[in-house]
Amino acid sequence: MKTMKWKDNKLVLIDQRKLPDDLIFFTCDNYEDVIFAIKEMVVRGAPAIGVAAAFGMVLGNNAGEDMNIVAKELKSSRPTAINLSWAVDRILNSNKPPLDEAIAMYKEDIDTNLAIGRNGAEIIEKNDTILTHCNAGALACVDYGTALGVIRTAHHQNKNIKVICDETRPLGQGARLSVWEMQQENIPVKLIPDVAAGYLMQTLKINKVIIGADRVCNDGIANKIGSLMVALSAKRFHVPFYVAAPLSTFDLKNSIYDTEIEERTPEEVIYYGGCRIAPIGTEIINPAFDIVPDDLITGIITEKGIIHFDKFKEFFLNMK
Ligand code: MRU
């Protein structure tokens, strides 16, 4: 399943707002449509918004727009995932025509995820029960996924794994998207409320945690809100906590504490499934991401291999 396609000079996206009930598509005729799709989370997940933004650049170029303005607007559509600016800059700085570069990125994303899957499956043991948070699956990429890519590969290796998905309030990416993806491939999956993760680790029902990331720095990662609470529980109950992310998600220049954490609209919290769940006028705090410090992370699974916690600083020094 591909989250996006370039068809008839347009970008066609699975409309992820409508899943799991309806599999319908959203067509971007121009770069403003891509900005809308990223902001409104028609397309979401760090690698997917990166590749979508690359095609946004193609649409801007085809319409004869000022590419620096298009780049700036695309980059500011969501602030936390570094893949967005990485992808836009790659198109801006490429010698190739924008469409060729965007198609190369589209294909690389799939190959990268397959490699992450192969590398990550090495740490999965037979009969593991793996907790994942949010959706770092095919829907968060062009295809296959990062954290769910590891799970897919281990499943295809007949490791008899089971998956536990946090529902991932407030937007339910775990419930709506990760469970749906697992069900499509008959991978055994159970859904839990976010607040149950700690208890399940305490009672030894979870052997591993694998999540994705929106940004990886040498002192930690940023990922969907709730990742920090999962990581803290995992540390307390000695559950290995892995992050699966492509090198395009790595930020070699900054501290993770410099990351802009997106704050989203109060309506996402005050309404649940269309029903208001708190009094009118309630003040809301709705950060979309949080930061997991490096000392809570067992390792980062990349397309080039797994970087263990004690090698983080060294790895970043060598990458610079
Ligand atoms: O707000 P979202 O749904 O875009 O958040 C997505 C996540 O936090 C993912 O875990 C992350 O982007 C990694 S996707 C491979």
Short mmCIF file of C-alpha atoms and ligand atoms in Angstrom, two decimals:
data_model
loop_
_atom_site.label_atom_id
_atom_site.label_comp_id
_atom_site.label_asym_id
_atom_site.label_seq_id
_atom_site.Cartn_x
_atom_site.Cartn_y
_atom_site.Cartn_z
CA MET A 1 0.00 0.00 0.00
CA LYS A 2 1.46 3.34 -1.03
CA THR A 3 0.39 6.46 0.86
CA MET A 4 0.92 8.62 -2.21
CA LYS A 5 1.24 8.50 -5.99
CA TRP A 6 2.38 10.94 -8.64
CA LYS A 7 -0.29 10.67 -11.31
CA ASP A 8 -1.10 12.93 -14.29
CA ASN A 9 1.17 15.66 -12.89
CA LYS A 10 -0.70 15.68 -9.58
CA LEU A 11 0.04 14.29 -6.14
CA VAL A 12 -2.61 11.81 -4.99
CA LEU A 13 -2.63 11.03 -1.26
CA ILE A 14 -4.54 8.54 0.86
CA ASP A 15 -6.72 10.80 3.00
CA GLN A 16 -5.63 9.56 6.43
CA ARG A 17 -8.26 11.64 8.20
CA LYS A 18 -10.88 9.21 6.88
CA LEU A 19 -9.21 5.93 7.90
CA PRO A 20 -10.04 3.30 9.03
CA ASP A 21 -13.63 3.59 7.79
CA ASP A 22 -13.03 4.99 4.32
CA LEU A 23 -10.08 4.52 2.00
CA ILE A 24 -10.40 7.64 -0.13
CA PHE A 25 -7.92 9.87 -1.92
CA PHE A 26 -7.04 13.55 -1.83
CA THR A 27 -5.60 15.11 -4.97
CA CYS A 28 -3.12 17.99 -4.78
CA ASP A 29 -3.28 20.12 -7.94
CA ASN A 30 -0.85 22.74 -6.65
CA TYR A 31 1.64 23.29 -3.85
CA GLU A 32 -0.95 25.08 -1.70
CA ASP A 33 -2.98 21.84 -1.67
CA VAL A 34 0.11 20.01 -0.38
CA ILE A 35 0.50 22.57 2.41
CA PHE A 36 -3.17 22.09 3.32
CA ALA A 37 -2.74 18.29 3.27
CA ILE A 38 0.27 18.45 5.60
CA LYS A 39 -1.31 20.95 8.01
CA GLU A 40 -4.61 19.10 8.20
CA MET A 41 -2.91 15.70 8.42
CA VAL A 42 -4.37 14.25 5.23
CA VAL A 43 -0.77 13.02 5.05
CA ARG A 44 1.24 12.68 8.26
CA GLY A 45 4.29 10.92 9.67
CA ALA A 46 7.78 12.36 9.25
CA PRO A 47 9.00 10.53 6.11
CA ALA A 48 5.60 10.86 4.37
CA ILE A 49 5.38 14.62 4.87
CA GLY A 50 8.95 14.92 3.59
CA VAL A 51 8.23 13.12 0.33
CA ALA A 52 4.85 14.89 -0.06
CA ALA A 53 6.65 18.24 0.36
CA ALA A 54 9.15 17.21 -2.32
CA PHE A 55 6.23 16.73 -4.73
CA GLY A 56 4.84 20.05 -3.46
CA MET A 57 8.07 21.61 -4.73
CA VAL A 58 7.52 19.90 -8.10
CA LEU A 59 3.99 21.36 -8.29
CA GLY A 60 5.34 24.81 -7.40
CA ASN A 61 8.05 24.53 -10.05
CA ASN A 62 5.58 23.34 -12.71
CA ALA A 63 3.37 26.36 -11.99
CA GLY A 64 6.33 28.73 -12.38
CA GLU A 65 6.22 29.86 -8.74
CA ASP A 66 9.15 31.46 -6.90
CA MET A 67 10.80 28.31 -5.49
CA ASN A 68 12.25 30.06 -2.45
CA ILE A 69 8.77 31.17 -1.41
CA VAL A 70 7.31 27.70 -2.06
CA ALA A 71 10.14 26.16 0.00
CA LYS A 72 9.58 28.53 2.91
CA GLU A 73 5.83 27.94 2.99
CA LEU A 74 6.18 24.17 2.75
CA LYS A 75 8.79 24.07 5.51
CA SER A 76 6.55 25.98 7.89
CA SER A 77 3.50 23.76 7.34
CA ARG A 78 4.51 21.53 10.31
CA PRO A 79 7.49 22.41 12.47
CA THR A 80 8.70 19.33 14.34
CA ALA A 81 9.65 16.65 11.77
CA ILE A 82 13.01 17.50 10.25
CA ASN A 83 12.24 15.40 7.15
CA LEU A 84 10.15 18.26 5.82
CA SER A 85 13.01 20.78 5.57
CA TRP A 86 15.44 18.00 4.61
CA ALA A 87 13.26 17.07 1.60
CA VAL A 88 12.55 20.65 0.51
CA ASP A 89 16.25 21.58 0.70
CA ARG A 90 17.19 18.48 -1.25
CA ILE A 91 14.93 19.56 -4.14
CA LEU A 92 16.20 23.16 -3.94
CA ASN A 93 19.86 22.11 -4.02
CA SER A 94 19.58 19.30 -6.57
CA ASN A 95 21.09 19.45 -10.06
CA LYS A 96 18.35 17.14 -11.30
CA PRO A 97 14.89 18.29 -12.45
CA PRO A 98 12.63 18.51 -9.34
CA LEU A 99 10.40 15.64 -10.49
CA ASP A 100 13.37 13.27 -10.96
CA GLU A 101 14.67 14.14 -7.50
CA ALA A 102 11.23 13.71 -5.88
CA ILE A 103 10.78 10.32 -7.56
CA ALA A 104 14.25 9.29 -6.36
CA MET A 105 13.26 10.24 -2.79
CA TYR A 106 10.01 8.30 -3.14
CA LYS A 107 11.89 5.15 -4.14
CA GLU A 108 14.65 5.63 -1.55
CA ASP A 109 12.04 5.86 1.20
CA ILE A 110 10.79 2.36 0.41
CA ASP A 111 14.32 0.86 0.18
CA THR A 112 15.32 2.60 3.41
CA ASN A 113 12.35 1.18 5.28
CA LEU A 114 13.03 -2.32 4.00
CA ALA A 115 16.60 -1.99 5.32
CA ILE A 116 15.35 -0.64 8.68
CA GLY A 117 13.01 -3.63 8.82
CA ARG A 118 15.85 -6.10 8.18
CA ASN A 119 18.17 -4.47 10.71
CA GLY A 120 15.50 -4.10 13.37
CA ALA A 121 14.21 -7.67 13.02
CA GLU A 122 17.57 -8.85 14.39
CA ILE A 123 16.66 -7.64 17.87
CA ILE A 124 13.21 -9.26 17.80
CA GLU A 125 13.02 -12.63 19.49
CA LYS A 126 10.48 -15.38 18.94
CA ASN A 127 7.16 -14.74 20.71
CA ASP A 128 7.98 -11.11 21.55
CA THR A 129 5.10 -8.81 22.39
CA ILE A 130 5.97 -5.37 21.03
CA LEU A 131 4.39 -2.09 22.05
CA THR A 132 4.27 0.71 19.50
CA HIS A 133 3.03 4.27 19.87
CA CYS A 134 1.35 6.43 17.21
CA ASN A 135 1.76 5.24 13.61
CA ALA A 136 5.25 4.76 12.25
CA GLY A 137 3.94 2.44 9.57
CA ALA A 138 3.47 2.41 5.81
CA LEU A 139 1.01 5.27 6.25
CA ALA A 140 3.72 7.43 7.85
CA CYS A 141 6.09 6.82 4.93
CA VAL A 142 5.71 6.05 1.24
CA ASP A 143 5.35 2.37 2.15
CA TYR A 144 6.33 -0.37 4.65
CA GLY A 145 7.07 1.89 7.62
CA THR A 146 9.89 2.27 10.14
CA ALA A 147 8.73 0.85 13.51
CA LEU A 148 5.96 -1.13 11.81
CA GLY A 149 8.48 -2.08 9.11
CA VAL A 150 10.54 -3.86 11.79
CA ILE A 151 7.36 -5.55 13.02
CA ARG A 152 6.37 -6.56 9.46
CA THR A 153 9.78 -8.09 8.78
CA ALA A 154 9.81 -10.02 12.08
CA HIS A 155 6.29 -11.28 11.32
CA HIS A 156 7.35 -12.45 7.85
CA GLN A 157 10.28 -14.24 9.50
CA ASN A 158 7.68 -16.28 11.43
CA LYS A 159 8.80 -15.00 14.81
CA ASN A 160 5.26 -15.32 16.13
CA ILE A 161 5.20 -11.77 17.45
CA LYS A 162 2.25 -9.90 18.87
CA VAL A 163 1.71 -6.17 18.61
CA ILE A 164 0.18 -3.81 21.14
CA CYS A 165 -0.85 -0.39 19.84
CA ASP A 166 -1.33 2.60 22.10
CA GLU A 167 -4.47 4.38 20.92
CA THR A 168 -2.44 7.66 20.79
CA ARG A 169 -4.76 10.39 21.96
CA PRO A 170 -5.85 12.88 20.88
CA LEU A 171 -5.91 11.96 17.17
CA GLY A 172 -5.83 8.18 17.55
CA GLN A 173 -3.09 7.34 15.03
CA GLY A 174 -2.44 4.07 16.91
CA ALA A 175 -6.10 3.06 17.01
CA ARG A 176 -7.12 4.28 13.58
CA LEU A 177 -3.97 3.68 11.53
CA SER A 178 -1.55 1.21 13.16
CA VAL A 179 -4.26 -1.29 14.11
CA TRP A 180 -5.71 -1.00 10.60
CA GLU A 181 -2.30 -1.62 9.01
CA MET A 182 -1.65 -4.67 11.18
CA GLN A 183 -5.10 -6.08 10.44
CA GLN A 184 -4.52 -5.74 6.67
CA GLU A 185 -1.67 -8.26 7.00
CA ASN A 186 -3.14 -10.47 9.73
CA ILE A 187 -0.43 -9.49 12.20
CA PRO A 188 -1.80 -10.23 15.70
CA VAL A 189 -2.64 -6.87 17.27
CA LYS A 190 -4.36 -5.54 20.38
CA LEU A 191 -5.33 -1.96 21.13
CA ILE A 192 -4.82 -0.38 24.56
CA PRO A 193 -5.66 3.02 26.02
CA ASP A 194 -2.44 5.05 26.29
CA VAL A 195 -2.69 4.99 30.07
CA ALA A 196 -2.43 1.15 30.17
CA ALA A 197 1.11 0.94 28.76
CA GLY A 198 2.88 1.28 32.13
CA TYR A 199 0.74 -1.38 33.78
CA LEU A 200 1.35 -3.84 30.94
CA MET A 201 5.10 -3.33 31.24
CA GLN A 202 4.96 -3.74 35.01
CA THR A 203 3.08 -7.03 34.62
CA LEU A 204 5.58 -8.33 32.03
CA LYS A 205 3.09 -8.34 29.15
CA ILE A 206 5.44 -6.35 26.88
CA ASN A 207 8.99 -7.41 25.90
CA LYS A 208 9.96 -4.52 23.67
CA VAL A 209 8.95 -1.05 22.62
CA ILE A 210 9.57 0.20 19.08
CA ILE A 211 8.48 3.67 18.03
CA GLY A 212 9.33 6.08 15.20
CA ALA A 213 10.78 9.59 15.43
CA ASP A 214 10.22 13.03 13.96
CA ARG A 215 13.75 14.15 14.80
CA VAL A 216 16.82 12.37 16.16
CA CYS A 217 19.65 14.33 17.81
CA ASN A 218 22.68 13.22 19.77
CA ASP A 219 20.87 13.91 23.05
CA GLY A 220 17.45 12.41 22.33
CA ILE A 221 14.54 12.17 19.94
CA ALA A 222 11.22 13.92 19.35
CA ASN A 223 8.18 11.80 18.64
CA LYS A 224 4.41 11.75 19.13
CA ILE A 225 3.17 13.05 22.46
CA GLY A 226 3.10 10.17 24.95
CA SER A 227 6.41 8.68 23.78
CA LEU A 228 8.15 10.10 26.87
CA MET A 229 5.73 8.39 29.27
CA VAL A 230 6.20 5.11 27.42
CA ALA A 231 10.00 5.48 27.57
CA LEU A 232 9.93 6.24 31.31
CA SER A 233 7.81 3.17 32.02
CA ALA A 234 10.08 1.05 29.82
CA LYS A 235 13.17 2.20 31.72
CA ARG A 236 11.54 1.54 35.09
CA PHE A 237 10.47 -1.99 34.13
CA HIS A 238 13.62 -2.86 32.09
CA VAL A 239 11.82 -3.16 28.75
CA PRO A 240 14.18 -2.41 25.81
CA PHE A 241 13.07 0.81 24.12
CA TYR A 242 14.01 1.16 20.43
CA VAL A 243 13.48 3.99 17.96
CA ALA A 244 13.31 3.13 14.24
CA ALA A 245 14.21 6.08 12.00
CA PRO A 246 15.91 6.77 8.68
CA LEU A 247 19.03 8.94 8.59
CA SER A 248 16.90 11.65 6.92
CA THR A 249 15.30 12.13 10.37
CA PHE A 250 18.68 12.90 11.97
CA ASP A 251 19.50 16.48 12.94
CA LEU A 252 23.27 16.67 13.28
CA LYS A 253 23.41 20.37 14.17
CA ASN A 254 21.04 20.94 17.06
CA SER A 255 20.15 19.68 20.50
CA ILE A 256 16.80 17.91 20.68
CA TYR A 257 15.80 20.56 23.25
CA ASP A 258 15.96 23.20 20.47
CA THR A 259 13.20 21.40 18.53
CA GLU A 260 10.02 23.36 17.96
CA ILE A 261 7.22 21.25 19.40
CA GLU A 262 4.03 21.74 17.41
CA GLU A 263 1.06 22.92 19.45
CA ARG A 264 -2.22 21.91 17.81
CA THR A 265 -5.76 23.18 18.07
CA PRO A 266 -7.73 22.77 21.37
CA GLU A 267 -10.62 21.15 19.46
CA GLU A 268 -8.54 17.98 19.04
CA VAL A 269 -8.63 17.50 22.81
CA ILE A 270 -12.02 18.83 23.78
CA TYR A 271 -13.86 16.74 21.20
CA TYR A 272 -13.51 12.98 20.98
CA GLY A 273 -15.24 11.13 18.16
CA GLY A 274 -17.32 14.25 17.49
CA CYS A 275 -18.50 14.56 21.15
CA ARG A 276 -17.40 17.29 23.52
CA ILE A 277 -15.78 15.69 26.59
CA ALA A 278 -15.05 18.74 28.78
CA PRO A 279 -17.00 21.88 29.76
CA ILE A 280 -17.26 24.70 27.23
CA GLY A 281 -14.47 27.19 27.83
CA THR A 282 -11.98 24.62 29.21
CA GLU A 283 -8.40 25.74 28.62
CA ILE A 284 -6.41 23.18 26.70
CA ILE A 285 -2.72 22.40 26.31
CA ASN A 286 -2.18 20.28 23.18
CA PRO A 287 1.48 19.64 22.30
CA ALA A 288 1.69 17.16 19.39
CA PHE A 289 5.15 15.79 20.25
CA ASP A 290 7.45 15.25 23.20
CA ILE A 291 11.12 14.58 23.78
CA VAL A 292 12.67 11.30 24.86
CA PRO A 293 16.16 11.87 26.33
CA ASP A 294 18.94 9.62 25.04
CA ASP A 295 19.40 7.79 28.36
CA LEU A 296 15.92 6.27 28.00
CA ILE A 297 16.68 4.85 24.53
CA THR A 298 18.24 1.40 24.12
CA GLY A 299 19.08 1.93 20.46
CA ILE A 300 18.13 3.59 17.19
CA ILE A 301 17.40 1.32 14.25
CA THR A 302 18.48 2.91 10.96
CA GLU A 303 18.96 1.72 7.39
CA LYS A 304 22.70 1.48 8.13
CA GLY A 305 22.38 -0.57 11.32
CA ILE A 306 21.49 -0.15 14.97
CA ILE A 307 23.16 2.59 17.02
CA HIS A 308 23.26 1.56 20.66
CA PHE A 309 22.84 4.13 23.39
CA ASP A 310 26.50 4.13 24.47
CA LYS A 311 27.57 4.86 20.87
CA PHE A 312 25.22 7.82 20.15
CA LYS A 313 27.73 10.62 20.67
CA GLU A 314 30.43 8.81 18.70
CA PHE A 315 28.03 8.10 15.80
CA PHE A 316 27.01 11.77 15.56
CA LEU A 317 30.63 12.92 15.63
CA ASN A 318 31.45 10.59 12.73
CA MET A 319 28.43 11.76 10.70
CA LYS A 320 29.41 15.46 10.86
O1 MRU B 1 1.39 13.86 14.12
P1 MRU B 1 1.85 12.71 13.28
O2 MRU B 1 0.80 11.68 13.08
O3 MRU B 1 2.48 13.18 11.99
O4 MRU B 1 3.01 12.05 14.14
C1 MRU B 1 3.69 10.95 13.61
C2 MRU B 1 4.70 10.40 14.54
O5 MRU B 1 4.92 10.89 15.62
C3 MRU B 1 5.53 9.26 14.02
O6 MRU B 1 5.88 8.40 15.07
C4 MRU B 1 6.81 9.80 13.38
O7 MRU B 1 6.51 10.79 12.45
C5 MRU B 1 7.60 8.73 12.73
S1 MRU B 1 6.82 8.09 11.30
C6 MRU B 1 7.83 6.93 10.61
#
